[in-house]
Amino acid sequence: MNQSGRTSFATKFGAVLATAGSAVGLGNVWRFPYMTGEDGGAAFILIYLVCVLMLGIPGMISEFIIGRHAGSNAARAYRRLAAGKAWMLIGVMGVLTSMIVLGFYAVVAGWCLLYLYASLVGQLSGDANYVAAYFNDFTHNPVMPAFWAVAFILITHFVVVHGIRSGIEKVSNLLMPTLFILLIVLVGASCMLPGAWRGVDFLLNPDFSKVSSTVFLDALGQAFFSLSLGTACLCTYASYFSRRTNLAKTACQIAIIDMLVAILAGLMIFPAAFSVGISPDSGPALIFITLPNVFREAFASMPIVGYIMSVLFYMLLALAALTSTISMHEIGTAFFHEELHCSRRIGATIETVVCCIIAILCALSCGVYKGLSIAGRTLLDFCDFLTAQILMPVGALATCLLIGWFVPKRIVRDEFTNRGTTWVKVYGIFLFIVRFVCPVCIIAVFLHQAGVV
Ligand code: PHE
């Protein structure tokens, strides 16, 4: 229990692993590598690093402050920290955003689960056309994509109902180290392939000619998505942190783990793809069409190794996705449980039902119900766009404004420095960044998107 009488994470290590589990997900293993490939390799990585340092870490600390100080679900936390009901809407928006993210994320996570199954039973061993047709048939099937997405949400539900310590923390303590080991094995195998250095070179050699304003936008959007910022996720997890947790240090640790996993994912995908001369595509095609071919061709002389690599890879994806979906689910579960004064089980069930409905609609929009589209995008793409490009940055902006300008400075300082005991010297820099730098940068991104600058 923490001071507010709520459960907290049992150990600091568990808290860091669970929060890092939220950050590490499909965003790192799939989105980051292809964006790096498209946006100039190491040049993109450098810009991304600056975004994480300047905006991501201060944004994370701001959410942590709100969550830990309030010790409650996101909506109540925002209401508690600032007088004025309007701020509560930011928390409620976070809850809604996380439901939409979970809805579409579960669809892609469900694809990973199916691919794990398919590689286990050897269904992915055909040639390039076969794998492309396999993916196409599957996504156009009226039942299967929705089935796997719902299965993924149910697995998530099962973990979350067990609570913070025996559900979320236990599972993160097991999955995160497993994930790391899988990643290292896959990076090792990929980098030992003949000609792998070309992939490493592609990933790590900066190509500044590709850097444009879109690259900055991509980097910023990716930083928000990858650090789970702006969905009230970090705020919800921080409400289970102990009073002794150093918030700034924790944010830095999570950002480092997140970055490391992203770069390792790049070092797993590109060397293998380049060694067999397949150019890494972007979008879903990369992991669901291109990579099965890469595994098959790269290990053509040792099919059993190719088989193992493929199974390990989809297991890695599914586990990474699971630690993220757990965190998204917890936001709504805590909200319903505390605001509707119902049991945690009922809270989790409401969250599961709503997210399953969103997921089913998103899954169908990719195949049978192509008509289910908004503004020319399938529902799945639209949900991705709406959350990553609009709702998450708005949430992050509002959080920075709240911490920088509206919450009494005594609270911010006490939470940041643990009542004047740690990181006192950095406090001024943090405050300056959340007051000025973060809001200006996020607003600039919006203006750019709207075509104003
Ligand atoms: N950070 C996760 C990823 O990189 C996605 C996520 C977004 C998780 C929002 C929680 C909340 O895949």
XYZ file of C-alpha atoms and ligand atoms in Angstrom:
465
model
C 0.000 0.000 0.000
C 1.128 3.577 -0.534
C 0.207 6.598 1.569
C -3.153 7.033 -0.089
C -4.134 3.529 0.996
C -3.903 2.102 -2.538
C -1.868 -0.834 -3.703
C 1.543 0.083 -5.062
C 4.180 -1.794 -7.021
C 6.054 -4.125 -4.654
C 9.548 -3.025 -5.697
C 11.174 -0.121 -7.531
C 12.558 -2.577 -10.053
C 9.055 -3.916 -10.700
C 7.740 -0.387 -11.181
C 10.476 0.430 -13.702
C 9.997 -2.853 -15.586
C 6.214 -2.474 -15.759
C 6.476 1.114 -17.007
C 9.236 0.181 -19.439
C 6.944 -2.639 -20.567
C 4.334 -0.076 -21.422
C 6.839 1.944 -23.426
C 8.439 -1.004 -25.204
C 6.007 -2.366 -27.753
C 5.188 -2.560 -31.428
C 6.275 1.079 -31.559
C 9.868 -0.025 -30.965
C 10.045 -3.345 -32.737
C 8.119 -2.399 -35.840
C 7.452 1.342 -36.226
C 10.875 2.640 -35.196
C 12.969 0.477 -37.561
C 11.007 1.342 -40.680
C 10.834 5.041 -39.821
C 14.584 5.036 -39.316
C 14.970 3.368 -42.682
C 12.739 5.880 -44.429
C 13.953 9.004 -42.672
C 17.722 8.914 -43.074
C 19.044 6.224 -40.727
C 21.216 7.646 -37.972
C 20.109 11.193 -38.848
C 16.596 10.245 -37.766
C 17.938 8.495 -34.665
C 19.765 11.690 -33.638
C 16.647 13.844 -34.059
C 14.602 11.227 -32.236
C 17.095 11.295 -29.364
C 16.770 15.060 -29.071
C 12.948 14.747 -29.046
C 13.114 12.130 -26.294
C 15.516 14.216 -24.223
C 13.874 17.602 -24.670
C 10.210 16.640 -24.794
C 9.753 12.974 -23.948
C 11.501 12.827 -20.580
C 10.016 16.100 -19.226
C 6.588 14.999 -20.500
C 6.929 11.666 -18.732
C 7.977 13.340 -15.485
C 4.957 15.659 -15.709
C 2.564 12.712 -16.008
C 4.377 10.933 -13.181
C 3.965 13.986 -10.923
C 0.230 14.156 -11.541
C -0.287 10.437 -11.027
C 1.831 9.969 -7.947
C 0.625 13.098 -6.211
C -3.027 12.230 -6.713
C -2.715 8.472 -6.176
C -5.820 7.807 -8.214
C -7.082 7.036 -11.714
C -6.274 9.581 -14.408
C -9.550 11.535 -14.451
C -9.545 12.060 -10.698
C -5.808 12.799 -10.729
C -6.192 15.713 -13.146
C -9.157 17.029 -11.163
C -7.240 16.817 -7.890
C -4.192 18.644 -9.097
C -5.901 21.699 -10.475
C -8.967 23.492 -9.358
C -11.331 23.795 -12.291
C -13.302 20.945 -13.711
C -11.993 21.462 -17.248
C -8.683 19.776 -16.367
C -10.548 16.639 -15.476
C -11.493 16.406 -19.138
C -7.826 15.894 -19.972
C -7.792 12.836 -17.739
C -11.043 11.580 -19.250
C -9.620 12.213 -22.714
C -6.591 10.122 -21.715
C -8.881 7.260 -20.745
C -10.728 7.508 -24.068
C -7.501 7.783 -26.044
C -6.133 4.675 -24.390
C -9.288 2.745 -25.279
C -8.980 3.693 -28.931
C -5.255 2.848 -28.916
C -5.972 -0.514 -27.307
C -8.701 -1.175 -29.886
C -6.491 -0.786 -32.949
C -3.279 -1.969 -31.298
C -4.978 -5.249 -30.390
C -5.701 -5.836 -34.070
C -2.006 -5.671 -34.984
C -1.108 -7.592 -31.813
C -3.648 -10.233 -32.908
C -1.863 -10.495 -36.272
C 1.363 -11.142 -34.309
C -0.342 -13.849 -32.287
C -1.621 -15.546 -35.422
C 1.854 -15.346 -36.989
C 3.330 -16.887 -33.854
C 0.884 -19.750 -34.201
C 1.432 -19.966 -37.969
C 5.211 -20.095 -37.618
C 4.942 -22.709 -34.878
C 2.878 -25.018 -37.077
C 5.011 -24.222 -40.120
C 2.410 -22.355 -42.150
C 4.758 -19.510 -43.098
C 7.288 -21.531 -45.034
C 6.165 -20.756 -48.602
C 7.780 -18.312 -51.047
C 7.275 -14.528 -51.243
C 3.975 -14.667 -53.147
C 2.620 -17.282 -50.810
C 3.312 -15.138 -47.711
C 1.790 -12.042 -49.337
C -1.338 -14.053 -50.223
C -1.415 -15.544 -46.714
C -1.496 -12.073 -45.148
C -4.065 -10.819 -47.618
C -6.363 -13.810 -47.136
C -6.111 -13.556 -43.401
C -6.858 -9.826 -43.150
C -9.792 -10.216 -45.553
C -11.297 -13.112 -43.659
C -14.548 -11.957 -41.977
C -13.856 -13.697 -38.681
C -10.197 -14.490 -38.055
C -8.648 -10.999 -37.558
C -11.420 -10.083 -35.101
C -10.999 -13.421 -33.360
C -7.245 -12.955 -32.779
C -7.698 -9.316 -31.684
C -10.338 -10.313 -29.140
C -8.113 -13.186 -27.983
C -5.325 -10.693 -27.354
C -7.585 -8.395 -25.350
C -8.795 -11.351 -23.282
C -5.217 -12.367 -22.442
C -4.592 -8.758 -21.398
C -7.777 -8.787 -19.323
C -6.649 -11.939 -17.566
C -3.407 -10.293 -16.426
C -5.001 -6.994 -15.410
C -7.775 -8.501 -13.252
C -5.103 -10.073 -11.084
C -4.196 -6.617 -9.883
C -1.050 -4.505 -9.741
C 1.310 -6.787 -7.835
C 0.144 -10.276 -8.711
C -0.936 -9.392 -12.244
C 0.899 -6.505 -13.901
C 4.133 -6.496 -11.885
C 4.616 -10.258 -11.863
C 4.019 -10.583 -15.587
C 6.326 -7.637 -16.391
C 9.090 -9.092 -14.209
C 8.885 -12.252 -16.262
C 8.240 -10.861 -19.736
C 10.679 -7.956 -19.878
C 13.853 -10.000 -19.257
C 12.526 -12.691 -21.647
C 11.970 -10.040 -24.264
C 15.502 -8.740 -23.852
C 17.021 -12.209 -24.202
C 14.958 -12.948 -27.326
C 16.054 -9.657 -28.822
C 19.748 -10.303 -28.157
C 19.542 -13.799 -29.666
C 17.810 -12.445 -32.786
C 20.251 -9.524 -33.160
C 23.166 -11.939 -32.838
C 21.763 -14.300 -35.477
C 20.903 -11.450 -37.840
C 24.290 -9.730 -37.550
C 26.187 -12.979 -38.197
C 24.619 -13.459 -41.623
C 26.874 -12.836 -44.634
C 26.656 -9.224 -45.823
C 24.878 -8.151 -42.655
C 27.157 -5.128 -42.271
C 25.276 -3.391 -45.119
C 22.172 -3.376 -42.921
C 24.116 -2.023 -39.966
C 25.587 0.631 -42.218
C 22.123 1.568 -43.544
C 20.797 1.911 -40.020
C 23.685 3.757 -38.443
C 25.058 5.895 -41.240
C 23.401 9.324 -41.099
C 21.919 10.494 -44.374
C 21.158 14.155 -43.724
C 19.846 14.685 -47.259
C 16.639 12.909 -46.213
C 16.017 15.196 -43.268
C 12.985 17.418 -43.858
C 10.335 18.921 -41.624
C 8.362 15.684 -41.930
C 11.284 13.866 -40.378
C 10.997 16.104 -37.297
C 7.269 15.398 -37.173
C 7.845 11.671 -37.487
C 10.454 11.751 -34.751
C 8.209 13.674 -32.389
C 5.156 11.510 -33.050
C 7.270 8.403 -32.630
C 8.698 9.704 -29.327
C 5.183 10.277 -27.926
C 3.874 6.951 -29.120
C 6.877 4.971 -28.014
C 7.032 6.515 -24.535
C 3.233 6.044 -24.126
C 2.902 9.799 -23.566
C -0.386 11.664 -23.553
C -2.689 8.710 -22.891
C -2.662 9.025 -19.086
C -0.891 5.689 -19.011
C 2.187 6.990 -17.205
C -0.050 8.951 -14.851
C -1.996 5.806 -13.973
C 1.145 3.713 -13.407
C 2.750 6.490 -11.340
C -0.249 6.385 -9.013
C 1.153 3.000 -7.935
C 4.731 4.322 -7.414
C 6.113 4.616 -3.901
C 6.783 8.070 -2.423
C 10.486 7.251 -2.436
C 10.671 6.668 -6.209
C 12.833 9.283 -7.904
C 10.527 10.327 -10.748
C 13.123 12.020 -12.941
C 15.563 9.129 -12.648
C 12.797 6.630 -13.417
C 11.781 8.595 -16.527
C 15.421 8.589 -17.724
C 15.777 4.850 -17.103
C 12.627 4.101 -19.062
C 13.649 6.362 -21.935
C 17.036 4.597 -22.109
C 15.485 1.097 -22.096
C 12.974 2.180 -24.741
C 15.680 3.641 -26.975
C 17.927 0.621 -26.557
C 15.167 -1.788 -27.543
C 14.308 0.334 -30.588
C 17.908 0.370 -31.827
C 18.325 -3.349 -31.163
C 15.125 -3.990 -33.137
C 16.687 -2.107 -36.055
C 19.845 -4.207 -35.681
C 17.689 -7.312 -35.819
C 15.678 -6.406 -38.922
C 18.026 -4.549 -41.278
C 21.100 -6.787 -41.302
C 18.944 -9.855 -42.066
C 16.962 -8.044 -44.770
C 20.080 -6.637 -46.454
C 21.939 -9.900 -46.286
C 19.349 -11.482 -48.587
C 18.909 -8.335 -50.673
C 15.302 -7.655 -49.696
C 14.572 -3.995 -49.210
C 12.792 -3.349 -45.918
C 9.264 -2.122 -46.622
C 7.301 0.165 -44.435
C 3.948 -0.359 -42.771
C 2.420 -3.693 -41.862
C 4.103 -5.297 -44.857
C 7.480 -5.135 -43.125
C 6.799 -7.612 -40.371
C 3.983 -9.614 -41.894
C 5.128 -10.055 -45.494
C 8.793 -9.121 -45.848
C 10.264 -10.667 -42.724
C 8.921 -14.210 -43.139
C 10.761 -14.207 -46.495
C 13.864 -12.804 -44.934
C 13.926 -15.601 -42.348
C 13.325 -18.253 -44.976
C 15.997 -16.994 -47.378
C 18.589 -15.986 -44.796
C 18.565 -19.417 -43.224
C 17.855 -21.396 -46.405
C 20.755 -23.751 -45.728
C 19.569 -24.396 -42.157
C 15.745 -24.419 -42.264
C 15.489 -25.421 -38.632
C 17.323 -22.223 -37.578
C 14.992 -20.213 -39.831
C 12.040 -21.901 -38.145
C 13.338 -21.121 -34.656
C 14.152 -17.519 -35.587
C 10.683 -16.983 -36.984
C 8.991 -18.439 -33.893
C 11.201 -16.361 -31.567
C 10.568 -13.209 -33.571
C 6.772 -13.429 -33.435
C 6.964 -14.409 -29.796
C 9.026 -11.276 -29.188
C 6.451 -9.141 -30.993
C 3.523 -10.665 -29.114
C 5.216 -10.271 -25.720
C 6.256 -6.688 -26.422
C 2.703 -5.891 -27.487
C 1.280 -7.590 -24.401
C 3.227 -5.506 -21.877
C 1.898 -2.418 -23.688
C -1.724 -3.533 -23.944
C -1.670 -4.348 -20.219
C -0.776 -0.735 -19.460
C -3.457 0.622 -21.801
C -6.041 -1.651 -20.208
C -5.096 -0.593 -16.678
C -5.952 3.062 -17.441
C -9.609 2.249 -18.116
C -9.801 -0.463 -15.471
C -8.625 1.930 -12.727
C -10.979 4.604 -14.048
C -14.123 2.461 -14.057
C -13.216 0.746 -10.801
C -12.740 4.017 -8.914
C -15.238 6.299 -10.619
C -18.131 3.847 -10.827
C -17.288 2.427 -7.369
C -17.438 -1.101 -8.734
C -15.044 -3.995 -8.182
C -11.792 -4.140 -10.150
C -13.109 -7.178 -11.976
C -16.193 -5.310 -13.204
C -14.085 -2.264 -14.093
C -11.800 -4.473 -16.162
C -14.772 -6.173 -17.810
C -16.281 -2.857 -18.934
C -12.903 -1.849 -20.401
C -12.569 -5.211 -22.153
C -16.044 -5.046 -23.707
C -15.578 -1.513 -25.048
C -12.120 -2.260 -26.438
C -13.289 -5.502 -28.042
C -16.000 -3.588 -29.908
C -13.466 -1.034 -31.196
C -11.042 -3.825 -32.105
C -13.674 -5.823 -34.013
C -14.678 -2.761 -36.039
C -11.015 -1.953 -36.779
C -10.281 -5.548 -37.762
C -13.241 -5.671 -40.141
C -12.319 -2.323 -41.685
C -9.094 -3.835 -43.074
C -10.847 -6.554 -44.969
C -14.521 -7.316 -45.422
C -15.903 -3.894 -44.499
C -13.592 -1.618 -46.414
C -16.501 0.859 -46.408
C -15.914 1.324 -42.702
C -13.560 4.217 -43.334
C -13.227 7.794 -42.135
C -11.633 10.596 -44.150
C -10.331 8.135 -46.726
C -8.626 5.910 -44.169
C -9.645 2.481 -42.921
C -10.927 2.637 -39.371
C -7.673 1.041 -38.213
C -5.531 3.714 -39.869
C -7.876 6.426 -38.723
C -7.646 5.356 -35.076
C -3.850 5.265 -35.377
C -3.810 8.746 -36.918
C -6.344 10.214 -34.483
C -4.482 9.010 -31.404
C -0.809 9.324 -32.395
C -1.081 12.604 -34.294
C -3.855 14.421 -32.438
C -5.065 13.058 -29.094
C -1.684 12.049 -27.659
C 0.088 15.334 -28.482
C -2.946 17.293 -27.162
C -2.840 15.233 -23.958
C 0.895 15.816 -23.584
C 0.526 19.541 -24.285
C -2.239 19.938 -21.707
C -0.215 17.997 -19.147
C 2.842 20.229 -19.623
C 0.707 23.371 -19.401
C -0.970 22.090 -16.257
C 2.328 21.253 -14.536
C 4.154 24.330 -15.840
C 1.532 26.974 -15.186
C -1.398 25.831 -13.058
C -0.380 23.334 -10.383
C 1.043 25.040 -7.257
C 4.837 25.076 -7.621
C 5.248 23.626 -4.137
C 3.594 20.401 -5.268
C 5.621 20.174 -8.467
C 8.876 20.814 -6.622
C 8.098 18.386 -3.810
C 7.217 15.609 -6.225
C 10.171 16.257 -8.540
C 12.742 16.441 -5.739
C 11.043 14.045 -3.298
C 10.615 16.899 -0.816
C 13.951 18.485 -1.513
C 16.045 15.339 -1.177
C 17.075 14.511 -4.766
C 17.771 16.150 -8.119
C 17.181 19.619 -6.682
C 19.598 21.276 -9.127
C 17.816 19.935 -12.196
C 14.388 21.135 -11.071
C 14.801 24.609 -12.609
C 15.713 23.152 -16.000
C 12.732 20.796 -15.872
C 10.350 23.607 -15.039
C 11.691 25.791 -17.832
C 11.266 22.985 -20.354
C 7.691 22.121 -19.385
C 6.669 25.771 -19.212
C 8.140 26.922 -22.492
C 9.985 24.391 -24.635
C 7.416 21.558 -24.667
C 4.343 23.717 -25.347
C 6.091 25.716 -28.077
C 7.373 22.588 -29.841
C 4.048 20.745 -29.691
C 2.103 23.795 -30.894
C 4.639 24.250 -33.710
C 4.005 20.665 -34.786
C 0.253 21.274 -34.862
C 0.636 24.464 -36.852
C 2.858 22.633 -39.270
C 0.325 19.851 -39.665
C -2.375 22.403 -40.315
C -0.156 23.952 -42.989
C 0.228 27.282 -41.156
C 4.033 27.154 -40.843
N 4.470 2.696 -26.183
C 3.797 1.616 -26.819
C 4.626 1.127 -27.999
O 5.685 1.609 -28.273
C 2.406 2.004 -27.255
C 1.552 2.616 -26.202
C 0.868 3.779 -26.483
C 1.401 2.024 -24.961
C 0.053 4.376 -25.530
C 0.586 2.611 -23.994
C -0.090 3.775 -24.282
O 4.246 0.227 -28.689
